[in-house]
Coordinates of C-alpha atoms in Angstrom, one line a residue:
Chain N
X705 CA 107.9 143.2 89.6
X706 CA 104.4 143.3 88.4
X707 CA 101.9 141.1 90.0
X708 CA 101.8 137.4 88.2
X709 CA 97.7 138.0 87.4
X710 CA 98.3 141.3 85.4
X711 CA 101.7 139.7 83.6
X712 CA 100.0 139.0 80.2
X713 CA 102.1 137.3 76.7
X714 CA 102.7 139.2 74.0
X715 CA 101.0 137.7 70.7
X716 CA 104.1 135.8 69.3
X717 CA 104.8 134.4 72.7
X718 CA 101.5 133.3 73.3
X719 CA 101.6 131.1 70.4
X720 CA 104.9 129.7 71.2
X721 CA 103.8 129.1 74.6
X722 CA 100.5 127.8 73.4
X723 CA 102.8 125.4 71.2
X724 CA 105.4 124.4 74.1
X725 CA 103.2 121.3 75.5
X726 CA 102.1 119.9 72.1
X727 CA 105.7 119.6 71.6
X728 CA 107.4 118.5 75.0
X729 CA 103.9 115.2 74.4
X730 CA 105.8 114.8 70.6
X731 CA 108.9 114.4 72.0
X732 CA 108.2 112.4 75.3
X733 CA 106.3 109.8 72.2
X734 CA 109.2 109.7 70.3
X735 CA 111.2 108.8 72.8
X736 CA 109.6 106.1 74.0
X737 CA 108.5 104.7 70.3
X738 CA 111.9 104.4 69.4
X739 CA 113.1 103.3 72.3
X740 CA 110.3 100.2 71.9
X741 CA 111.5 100.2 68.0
X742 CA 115.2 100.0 69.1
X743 CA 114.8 96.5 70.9
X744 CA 111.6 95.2 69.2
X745 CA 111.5 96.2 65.8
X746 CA 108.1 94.8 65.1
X747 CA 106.5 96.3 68.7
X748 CA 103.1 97.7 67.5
X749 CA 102.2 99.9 70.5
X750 CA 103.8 102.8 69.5
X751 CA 104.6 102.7 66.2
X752 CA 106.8 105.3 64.3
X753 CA 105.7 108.3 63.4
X754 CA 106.9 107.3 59.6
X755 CA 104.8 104.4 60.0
X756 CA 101.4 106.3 61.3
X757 CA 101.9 108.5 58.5
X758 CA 102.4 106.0 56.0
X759 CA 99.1 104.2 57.2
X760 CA 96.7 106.9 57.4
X761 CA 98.0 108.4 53.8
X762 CA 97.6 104.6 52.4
X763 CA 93.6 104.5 53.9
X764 CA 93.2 108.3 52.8
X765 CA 94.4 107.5 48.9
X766 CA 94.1 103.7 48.7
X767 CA 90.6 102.3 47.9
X768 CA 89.8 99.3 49.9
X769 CA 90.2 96.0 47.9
X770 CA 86.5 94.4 49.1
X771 CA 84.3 97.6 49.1
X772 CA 86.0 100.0 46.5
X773 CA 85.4 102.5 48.9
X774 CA 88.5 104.9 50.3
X775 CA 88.7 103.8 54.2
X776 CA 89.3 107.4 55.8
X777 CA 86.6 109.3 53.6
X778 CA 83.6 106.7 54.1
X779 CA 84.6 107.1 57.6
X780 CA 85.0 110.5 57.8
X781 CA 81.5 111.1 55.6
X782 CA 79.4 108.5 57.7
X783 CA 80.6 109.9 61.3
X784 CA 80.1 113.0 60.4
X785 CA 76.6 112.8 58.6
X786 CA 75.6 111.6 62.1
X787 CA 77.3 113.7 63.9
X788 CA 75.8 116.3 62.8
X789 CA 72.2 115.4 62.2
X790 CA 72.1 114.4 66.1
X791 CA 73.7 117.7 66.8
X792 CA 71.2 119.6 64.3
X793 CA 68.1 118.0 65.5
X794 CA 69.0 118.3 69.1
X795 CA 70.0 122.0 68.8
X796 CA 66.6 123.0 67.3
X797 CA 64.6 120.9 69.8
X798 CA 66.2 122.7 72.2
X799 CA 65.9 125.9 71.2
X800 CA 62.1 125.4 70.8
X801 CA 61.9 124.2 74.0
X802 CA 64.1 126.0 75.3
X803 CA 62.2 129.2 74.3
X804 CA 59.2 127.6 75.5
X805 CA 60.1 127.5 79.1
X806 CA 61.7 130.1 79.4
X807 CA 59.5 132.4 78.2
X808 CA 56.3 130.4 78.9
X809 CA 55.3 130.1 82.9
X810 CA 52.4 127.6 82.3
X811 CA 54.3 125.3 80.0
X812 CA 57.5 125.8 82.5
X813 CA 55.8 124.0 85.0
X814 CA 54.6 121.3 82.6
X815 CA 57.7 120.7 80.9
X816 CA 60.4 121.5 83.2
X817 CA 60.0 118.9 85.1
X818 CA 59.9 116.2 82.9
X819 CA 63.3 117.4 80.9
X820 CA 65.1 117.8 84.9
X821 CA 64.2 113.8 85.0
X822 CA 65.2 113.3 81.5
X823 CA 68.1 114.5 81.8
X824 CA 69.2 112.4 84.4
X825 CA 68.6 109.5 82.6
X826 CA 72.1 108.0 81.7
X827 CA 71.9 107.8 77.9
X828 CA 74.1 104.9 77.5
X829 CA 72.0 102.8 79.5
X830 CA 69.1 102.4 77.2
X831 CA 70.8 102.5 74.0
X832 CA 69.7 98.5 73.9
X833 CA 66.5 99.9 73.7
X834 CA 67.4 102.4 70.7
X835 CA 68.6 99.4 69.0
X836 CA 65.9 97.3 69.8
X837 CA 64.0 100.2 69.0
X838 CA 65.1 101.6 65.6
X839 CA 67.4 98.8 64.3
X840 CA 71.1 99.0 64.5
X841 CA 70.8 101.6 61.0
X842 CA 71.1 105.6 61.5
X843 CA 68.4 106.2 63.4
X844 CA 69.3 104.3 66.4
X845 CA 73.1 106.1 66.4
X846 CA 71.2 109.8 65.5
X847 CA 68.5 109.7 68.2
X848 CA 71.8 108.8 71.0
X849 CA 73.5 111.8 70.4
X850 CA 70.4 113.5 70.5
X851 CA 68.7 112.2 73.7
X852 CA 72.0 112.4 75.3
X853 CA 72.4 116.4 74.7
X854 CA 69.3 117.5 74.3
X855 CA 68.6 117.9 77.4
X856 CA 71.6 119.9 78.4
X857 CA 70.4 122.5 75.9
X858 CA 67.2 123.1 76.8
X859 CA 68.1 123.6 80.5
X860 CA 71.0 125.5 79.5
X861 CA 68.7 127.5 77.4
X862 CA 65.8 128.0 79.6
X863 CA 68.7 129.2 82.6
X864 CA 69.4 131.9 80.1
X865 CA 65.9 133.0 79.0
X866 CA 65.2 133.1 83.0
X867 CA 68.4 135.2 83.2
X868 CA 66.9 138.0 80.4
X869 CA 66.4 141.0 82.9
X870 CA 62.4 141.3 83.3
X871 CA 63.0 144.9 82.4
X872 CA 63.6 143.8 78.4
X873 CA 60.2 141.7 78.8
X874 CA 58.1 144.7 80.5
X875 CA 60.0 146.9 77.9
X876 CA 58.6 144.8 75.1
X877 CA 55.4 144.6 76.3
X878 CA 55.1 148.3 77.0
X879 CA 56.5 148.5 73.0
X880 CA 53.0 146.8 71.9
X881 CA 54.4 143.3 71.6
X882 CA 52.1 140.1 72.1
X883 CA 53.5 136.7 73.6
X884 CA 54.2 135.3 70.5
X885 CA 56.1 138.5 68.9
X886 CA 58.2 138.6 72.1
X887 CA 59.4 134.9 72.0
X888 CA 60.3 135.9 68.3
X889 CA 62.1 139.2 68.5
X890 CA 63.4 139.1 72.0
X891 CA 63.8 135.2 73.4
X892 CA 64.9 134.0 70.0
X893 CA 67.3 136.2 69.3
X894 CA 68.8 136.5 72.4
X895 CA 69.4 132.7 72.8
X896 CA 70.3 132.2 69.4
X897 CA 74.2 132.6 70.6
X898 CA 73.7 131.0 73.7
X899 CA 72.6 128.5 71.9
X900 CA 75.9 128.6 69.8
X901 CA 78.0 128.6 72.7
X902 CA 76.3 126.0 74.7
X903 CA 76.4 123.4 71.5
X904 CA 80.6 124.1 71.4
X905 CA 80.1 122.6 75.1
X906 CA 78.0 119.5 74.2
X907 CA 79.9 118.8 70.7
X908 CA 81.9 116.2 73.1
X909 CA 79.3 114.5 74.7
X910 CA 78.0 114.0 71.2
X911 CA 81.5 112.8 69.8
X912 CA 81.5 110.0 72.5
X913 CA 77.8 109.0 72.0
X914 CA 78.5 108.7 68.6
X915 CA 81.5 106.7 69.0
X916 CA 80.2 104.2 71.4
X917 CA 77.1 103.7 69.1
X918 CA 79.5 103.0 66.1
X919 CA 82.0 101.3 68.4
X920 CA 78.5 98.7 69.6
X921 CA 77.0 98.6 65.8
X922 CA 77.7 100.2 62.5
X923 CA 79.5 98.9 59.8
X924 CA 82.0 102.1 58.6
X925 CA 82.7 105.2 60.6
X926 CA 85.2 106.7 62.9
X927 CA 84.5 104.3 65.7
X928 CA 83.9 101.8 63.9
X929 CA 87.1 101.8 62.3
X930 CA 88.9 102.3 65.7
X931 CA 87.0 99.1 67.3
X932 CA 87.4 97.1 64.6
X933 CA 91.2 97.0 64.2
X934 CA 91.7 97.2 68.3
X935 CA 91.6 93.2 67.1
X936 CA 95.2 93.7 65.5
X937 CA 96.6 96.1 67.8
X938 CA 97.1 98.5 65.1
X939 CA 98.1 101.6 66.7
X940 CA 99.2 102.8 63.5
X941 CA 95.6 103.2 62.6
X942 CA 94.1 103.7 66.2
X943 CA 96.8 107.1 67.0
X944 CA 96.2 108.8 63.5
X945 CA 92.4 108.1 63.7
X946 CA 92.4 109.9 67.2
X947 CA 93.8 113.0 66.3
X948 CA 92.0 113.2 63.0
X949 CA 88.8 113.3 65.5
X950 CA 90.1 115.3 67.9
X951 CA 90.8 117.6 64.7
X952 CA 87.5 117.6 63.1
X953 CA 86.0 118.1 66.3
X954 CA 88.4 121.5 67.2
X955 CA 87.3 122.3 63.2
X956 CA 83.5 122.1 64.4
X957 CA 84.0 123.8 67.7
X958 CA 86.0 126.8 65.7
X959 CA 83.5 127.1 63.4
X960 CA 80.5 127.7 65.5
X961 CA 82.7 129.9 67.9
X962 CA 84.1 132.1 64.9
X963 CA 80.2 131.7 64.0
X964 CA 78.9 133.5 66.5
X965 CA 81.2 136.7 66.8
X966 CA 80.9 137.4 63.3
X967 CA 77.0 136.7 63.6
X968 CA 76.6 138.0 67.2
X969 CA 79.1 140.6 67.6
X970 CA 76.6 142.1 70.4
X971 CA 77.3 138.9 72.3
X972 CA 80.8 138.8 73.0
X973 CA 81.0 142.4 74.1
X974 CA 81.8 141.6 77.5
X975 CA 84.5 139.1 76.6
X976 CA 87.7 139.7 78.1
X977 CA 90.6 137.9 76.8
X978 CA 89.9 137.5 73.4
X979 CA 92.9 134.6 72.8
Chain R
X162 CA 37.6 162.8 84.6
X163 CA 41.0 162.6 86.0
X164 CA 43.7 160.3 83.5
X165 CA 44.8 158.7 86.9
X166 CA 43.0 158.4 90.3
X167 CA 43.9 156.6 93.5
X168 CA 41.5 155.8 96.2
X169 CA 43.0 154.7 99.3
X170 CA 45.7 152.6 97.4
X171 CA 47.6 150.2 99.4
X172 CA 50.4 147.6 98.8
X173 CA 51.2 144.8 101.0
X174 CA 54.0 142.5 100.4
X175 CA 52.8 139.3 103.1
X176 CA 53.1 141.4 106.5
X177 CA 55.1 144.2 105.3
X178 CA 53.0 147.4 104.4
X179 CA 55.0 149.3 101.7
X180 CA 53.0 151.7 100.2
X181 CA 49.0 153.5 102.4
X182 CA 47.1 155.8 101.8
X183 CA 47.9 156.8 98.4
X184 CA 44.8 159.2 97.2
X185 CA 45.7 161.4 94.5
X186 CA 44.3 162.5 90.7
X187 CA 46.6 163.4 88.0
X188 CA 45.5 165.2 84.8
X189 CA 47.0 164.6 81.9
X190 CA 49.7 166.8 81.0
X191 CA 51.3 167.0 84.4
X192 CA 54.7 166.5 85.3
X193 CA 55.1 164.3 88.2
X194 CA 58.6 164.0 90.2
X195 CA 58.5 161.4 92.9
X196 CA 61.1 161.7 96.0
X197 CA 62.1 159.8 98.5
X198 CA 64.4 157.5 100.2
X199 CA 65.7 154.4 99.4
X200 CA 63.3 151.4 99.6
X201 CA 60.2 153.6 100.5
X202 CA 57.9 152.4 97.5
X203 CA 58.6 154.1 94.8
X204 CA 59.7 151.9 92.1
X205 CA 56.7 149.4 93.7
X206 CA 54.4 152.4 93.0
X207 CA 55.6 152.8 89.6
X208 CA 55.4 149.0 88.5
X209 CA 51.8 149.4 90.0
X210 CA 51.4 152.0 87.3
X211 CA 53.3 149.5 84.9
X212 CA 50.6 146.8 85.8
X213 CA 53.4 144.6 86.7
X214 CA 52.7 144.6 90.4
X215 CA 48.9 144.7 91.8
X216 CA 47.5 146.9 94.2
X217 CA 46.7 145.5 97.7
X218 CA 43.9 147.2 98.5
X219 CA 42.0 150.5 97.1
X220 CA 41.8 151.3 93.6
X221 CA 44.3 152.2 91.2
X222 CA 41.9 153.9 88.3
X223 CA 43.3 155.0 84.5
X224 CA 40.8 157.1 83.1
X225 CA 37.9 155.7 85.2
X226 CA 38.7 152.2 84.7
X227 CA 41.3 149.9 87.4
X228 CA 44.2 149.9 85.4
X229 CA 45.1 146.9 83.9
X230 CA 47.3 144.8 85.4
X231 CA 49.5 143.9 82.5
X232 CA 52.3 146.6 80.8
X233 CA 51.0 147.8 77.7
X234 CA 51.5 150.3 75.0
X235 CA 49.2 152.9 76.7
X236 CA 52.4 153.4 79.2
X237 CA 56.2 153.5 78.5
X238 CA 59.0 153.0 80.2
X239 CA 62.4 153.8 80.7
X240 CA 64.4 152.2 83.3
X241 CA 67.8 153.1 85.0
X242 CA 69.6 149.9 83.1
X243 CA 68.9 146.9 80.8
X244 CA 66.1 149.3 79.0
X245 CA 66.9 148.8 75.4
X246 CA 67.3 145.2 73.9
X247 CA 71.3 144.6 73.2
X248 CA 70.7 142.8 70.3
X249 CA 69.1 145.3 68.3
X250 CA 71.3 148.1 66.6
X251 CA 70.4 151.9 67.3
X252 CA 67.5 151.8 64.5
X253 CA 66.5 148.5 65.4
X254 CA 65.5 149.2 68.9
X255 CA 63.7 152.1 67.8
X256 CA 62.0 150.5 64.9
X257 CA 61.0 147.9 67.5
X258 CA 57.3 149.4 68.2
X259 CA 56.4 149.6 64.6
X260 CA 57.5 146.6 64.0
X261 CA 55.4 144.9 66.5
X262 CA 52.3 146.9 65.3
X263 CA 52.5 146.5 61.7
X264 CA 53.5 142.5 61.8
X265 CA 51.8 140.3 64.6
X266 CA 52.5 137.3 63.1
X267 CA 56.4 137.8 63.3
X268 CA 57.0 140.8 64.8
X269 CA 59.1 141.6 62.0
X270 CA 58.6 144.3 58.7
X271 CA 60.2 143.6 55.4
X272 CA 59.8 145.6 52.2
X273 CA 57.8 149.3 52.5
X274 CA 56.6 149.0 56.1
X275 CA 60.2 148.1 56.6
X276 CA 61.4 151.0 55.1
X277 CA 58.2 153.6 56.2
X278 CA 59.0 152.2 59.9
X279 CA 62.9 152.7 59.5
X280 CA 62.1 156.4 58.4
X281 CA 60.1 157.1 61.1
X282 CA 62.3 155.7 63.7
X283 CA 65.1 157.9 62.0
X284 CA 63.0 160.9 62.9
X285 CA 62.5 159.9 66.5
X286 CA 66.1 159.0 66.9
X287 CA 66.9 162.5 64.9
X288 CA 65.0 164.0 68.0
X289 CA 67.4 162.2 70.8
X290 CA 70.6 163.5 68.5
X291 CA 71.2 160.1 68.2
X292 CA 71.8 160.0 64.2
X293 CA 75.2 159.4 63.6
X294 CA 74.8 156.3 65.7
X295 CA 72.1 154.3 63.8
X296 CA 73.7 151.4 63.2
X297 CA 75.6 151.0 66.6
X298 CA 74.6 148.5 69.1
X299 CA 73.5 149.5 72.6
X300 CA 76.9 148.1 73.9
X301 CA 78.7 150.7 72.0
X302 CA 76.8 153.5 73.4
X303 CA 77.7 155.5 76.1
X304 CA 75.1 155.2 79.3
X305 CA 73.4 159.0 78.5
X306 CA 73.4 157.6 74.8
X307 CA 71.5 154.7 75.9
X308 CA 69.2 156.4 77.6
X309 CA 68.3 159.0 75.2
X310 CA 68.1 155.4 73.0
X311 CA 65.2 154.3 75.4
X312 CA 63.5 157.6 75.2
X313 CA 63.3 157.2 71.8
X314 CA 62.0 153.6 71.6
X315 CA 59.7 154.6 74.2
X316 CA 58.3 157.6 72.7
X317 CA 57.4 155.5 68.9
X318 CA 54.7 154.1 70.9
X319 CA 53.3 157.6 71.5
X320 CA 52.3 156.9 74.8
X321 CA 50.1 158.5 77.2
X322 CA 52.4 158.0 80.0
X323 CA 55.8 158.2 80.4
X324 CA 57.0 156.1 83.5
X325 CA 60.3 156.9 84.2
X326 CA 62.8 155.0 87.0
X327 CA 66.0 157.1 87.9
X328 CA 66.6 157.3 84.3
X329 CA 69.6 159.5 84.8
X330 CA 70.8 158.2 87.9
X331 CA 73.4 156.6 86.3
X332 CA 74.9 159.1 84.6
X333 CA 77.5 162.7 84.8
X334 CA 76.2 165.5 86.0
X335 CA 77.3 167.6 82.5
X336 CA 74.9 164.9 80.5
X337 CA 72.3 165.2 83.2
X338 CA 71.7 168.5 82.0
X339 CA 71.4 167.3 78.5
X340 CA 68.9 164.8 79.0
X341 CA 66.9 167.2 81.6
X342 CA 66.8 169.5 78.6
X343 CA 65.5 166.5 76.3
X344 CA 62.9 164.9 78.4
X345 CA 61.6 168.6 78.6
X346 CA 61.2 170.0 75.2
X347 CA 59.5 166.2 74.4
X348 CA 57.4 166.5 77.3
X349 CA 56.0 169.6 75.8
X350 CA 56.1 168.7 72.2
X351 CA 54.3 165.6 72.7
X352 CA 51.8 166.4 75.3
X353 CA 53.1 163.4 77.7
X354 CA 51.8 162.7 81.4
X355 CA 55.3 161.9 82.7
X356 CA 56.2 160.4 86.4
X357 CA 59.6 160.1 86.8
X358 CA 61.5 158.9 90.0
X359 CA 64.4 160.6 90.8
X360 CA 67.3 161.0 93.8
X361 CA 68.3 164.5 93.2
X362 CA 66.0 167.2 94.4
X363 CA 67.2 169.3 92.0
X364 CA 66.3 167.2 89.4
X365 CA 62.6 166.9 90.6
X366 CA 62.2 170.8 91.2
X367 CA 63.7 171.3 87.7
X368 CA 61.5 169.1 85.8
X369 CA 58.3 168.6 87.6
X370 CA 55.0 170.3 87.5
X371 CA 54.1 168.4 90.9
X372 CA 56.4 167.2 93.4
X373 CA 55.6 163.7 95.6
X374 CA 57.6 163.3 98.7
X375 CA 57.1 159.4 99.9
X376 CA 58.2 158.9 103.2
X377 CA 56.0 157.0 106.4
X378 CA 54.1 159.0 108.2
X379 CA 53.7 156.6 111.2
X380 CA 56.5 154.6 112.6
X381 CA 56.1 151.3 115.0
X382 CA 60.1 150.4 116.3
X383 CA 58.9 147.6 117.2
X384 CA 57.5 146.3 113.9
X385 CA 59.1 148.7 111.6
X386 CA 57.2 146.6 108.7
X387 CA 53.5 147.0 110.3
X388 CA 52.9 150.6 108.5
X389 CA 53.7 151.6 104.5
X390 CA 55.2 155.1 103.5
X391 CA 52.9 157.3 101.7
X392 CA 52.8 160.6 99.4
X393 CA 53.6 163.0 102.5
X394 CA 53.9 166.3 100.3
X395 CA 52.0 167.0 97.3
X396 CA 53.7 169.9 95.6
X397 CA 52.4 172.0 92.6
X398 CA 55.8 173.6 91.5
X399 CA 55.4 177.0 89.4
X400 CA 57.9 178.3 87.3
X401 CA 58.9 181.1 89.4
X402 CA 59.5 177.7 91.8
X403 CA 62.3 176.5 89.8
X404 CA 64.3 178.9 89.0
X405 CA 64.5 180.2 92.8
X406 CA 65.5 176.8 93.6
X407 CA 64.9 174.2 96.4
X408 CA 65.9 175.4 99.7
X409 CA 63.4 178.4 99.2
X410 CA 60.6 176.5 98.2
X411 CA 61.3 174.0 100.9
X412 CA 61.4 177.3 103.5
X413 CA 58.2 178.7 102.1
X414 CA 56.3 175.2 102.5
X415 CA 58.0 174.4 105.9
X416 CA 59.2 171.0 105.1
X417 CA 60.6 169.5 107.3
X418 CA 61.0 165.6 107.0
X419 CA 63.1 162.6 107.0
X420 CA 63.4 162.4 103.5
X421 CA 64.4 166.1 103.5
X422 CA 67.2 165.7 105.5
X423 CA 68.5 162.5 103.5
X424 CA 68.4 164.2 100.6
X425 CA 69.3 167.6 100.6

């Protein structure tokens, strides 16, 4: 008998036994709907799976009577727009900064500081002041997500430009290079994937900041939409609007992983287990 | 005028005296092979070369002037690991030194310098036998090929000296031979001042023109940090030297050290 930590799937199997709890939570959920449905047919906590289906395809296809808008894309557009500007905006002021410290003693010690404090600040707490601020608009929801993860980049970013071996930095300089060439051809390409990786990571602190602005203040958008028919109990909207964030947000993280191994393939040579 | 002078070099770490008494002049050309055992100085001595560690005391002079106390393109490098960038391919690293010179505002060459830099580099790595490997990245190299990889980015700079930190230490005995054979012929061809630290007496013998031994010369057990090791034998090695081997030259000299007896 081989020892349990070398005992490894085969590719089929993994799949099937990647699959196994997905279905065991389907089943557990149908059980217990239909038992609901079977004494209560009009129970709205967990509705059928026929009658989540039928929702979310009615608000994907029908256009809303007052707006003449389709619920699920307006939604889907708005939270997303966002979504991604905070992400966007936070990634690139983090990679500056990031850069910056790492690669920059004097403006470490002025900086570094000042993000470690920052970043300690609960985010949360002062979006009254983001409203109060910037309105209840874009702006307010966009600069949320990005003081709430900015920070995490740019000390996860400056961890790793400390971690470059000094050897690539003397190698450089011995090479001719002045500050400003090194930051640009061995920093900056070097925490470029990092950078990647340690977005994946924040992608859900920026899915709930974004939810909670839109939950507080918005007037469409994924959390919006959730919030607002919580009123009714509508599960039937609530369940299908989870999972179709939970699957636009394993869409993003896919495609910034698959990003960076086809972009960084120098990266992810010490990768084990490629599953 | 002597490329490199010491006078009465010293480096102290706080309390801790690593390297004394360094006083030596190298002219440009030679060969230097430095010896000795673990933790003695070497690699400090060598990064005071590099201008990334400064001297203590003394004077470190590169031709006349104190050396400064930054790395620069005057002196290259080649370390045991982590010497070529990994996210560079094979041409990429080695096109690295032009690139810097011929773009300071980017540190990057499009269009004819690109292409006059690229064919250049393809020369240099032509030299290393690394050609059939130009577009590989350093993690699919083999260790020797990454090291004959950092020879090559090294050598674009044409520097004056070659500073070089158990550059083989990490590799077979079969490619050892190899790269020995390498870092000599581009010695020669080039007309570097190499000083290369090394583990394997063989090694030095086989290489050098001049032969350091580091080891302390005075010894307190009772503060074994109050006194820094030094360059205890200052060998000129002659051909006739090298092919007879070690243990003869050794005799004939009448070594007869710590260091000797570690590393033989």
């Amino acid at each position: 008998m081989k020892r349990m930590i070398n005992l490894a799937p085969s590719r089929g199997g993994r799949w099937l036994l990647g699959l196994l709890p997905f279905l065991i939570i389907a089943m557990v959920y149908f059980s217990l709907s239909s038992a609901r449905l079977a004494e209560n047919p009009n129970d709205r906590l967990l509705p059928a799976p026929a009658t989540m289906a039928d929702t979310f395809w009615s608000m994907a296809s029908e256009e809303n009577v007052r707006t003449g808008q389709i619920l699920l894309w307006a939604d889907t557009l708005s939270s997303l727009e966002r979504l991604l500007a905070g992400v966007a905006i936070s990634a690139l002021i983090g990679l500056t900064i990031g850069i910056i410290n790492g690669g920059v003693p004097m403006l470490r010690a002025k900086l570094s500081p000042l993000v470690t404090v920052l970043s300690l600040i609960p985010p949360m707490a002062i979006l009254p002041i983001l409203f109060i601020a910037f309105g209840t608009g874009e702006m307010a929801k966009i600069a949320l997500i990005v003081i709430g993860i900015t920070p995490f980049l740019i000390r996860d970013l400056q961890g790793e430009a400390l971690r470059l071996p000094d050897e690539q930095l003397i190698k450089a300089q011995t090479l001719g290079g002045n500050s400003w060439q090194i930051l640009c051809r061995v920093l900056l390409p070097q925490l470029t994937p990092r950078l990647l990786a340690s977005t994946r990571l924040a992608l859900g602190s920026a899915w709930l900041f974004l939810i909670a602005a839109e939950a507080i203040a918005a007037q469409e958008g994924l959390g919006y939409r959730i919030f607002l028919v919580r009123r009714y109990l509508s599960m039937d909207v609530i369940l299908p609007y989870v999972a179709w964030i939970t699957l636009l947000a394993f869409l993003l993280d896919q495609a910034l992983a698959w990003t960076s191994r086809l972009a960084f393939p120098w990266y992810h040579a010490n990768e084990g287990d490629k599953s | 005028m002597s490329l490199l002078e010491a006078k009465r070099l010293e480096k102290h770490y706080g309390d801790q005296v690593v390297l004394e008494r360094l006083n030596f002049r190298v002219e440009p050309g030679e060969f230097v092979t430095l010896v000795g055992a673990s933790g003695c100085g070497k690699t400090t001595f060598l990064k005071m070369l590099l201008g990334t560690e400064r001297s203590s005391k003394g004077e470190l002079l590169l031709d006349g002037k104190p050396i400064p106390n930054e790395p620069g393109p005057d002196r290259g490098v080649v370390f045991q690991k982590y010497s070529v960038f990994p996210h560079l391919t094979v041409l990429g690293n080695v096109m690295f030194a032009e690139e810097m010179r011929h773009s300071r505002l980017f540190g990057k060459a499009f269009g004819g310098t690109r292409r006059a830099a690229a064919d250049k580099a393809r020369e240099r790595i032509a030299e290393v036998g690394l050609d059939h490997a130009l577009d590989k990245y350093p993690h699919e190299l083999s260790g020797g090929m990454q090291q004959r990889l950092a020879i090559a980015q090294a050598l674009m700079m044409k520097p004056r000296i070659l500073l070089l930190d158990e550059p083989f230490g990490a590799l077979d005995p079969g490619i050892r031979v190899d790269m020995h054979e390498l870092v000599t012929r581009l010695w020669q061809e080039q007309q570097l001042t190499i000083f290369m630290i090394t583990h394997d007496l063989k090694e030095a013998f086989a290489l050098g023109t001049r032969l350091w031994v580091f080891d302390k010369l005075r010894h307190d057990p009772q503060a074994p940090q109050a006194y820094g090791a030094t360059i205890t034998y200052d060998l000129p090695i002659d051909a006739r030297q090298r092919q007879e081997g070690v243990p003869a030259t050794f005799a004939e000299s009448g070594i007869k050290t710590l260091t000797q007896e570690t590393l033989l």
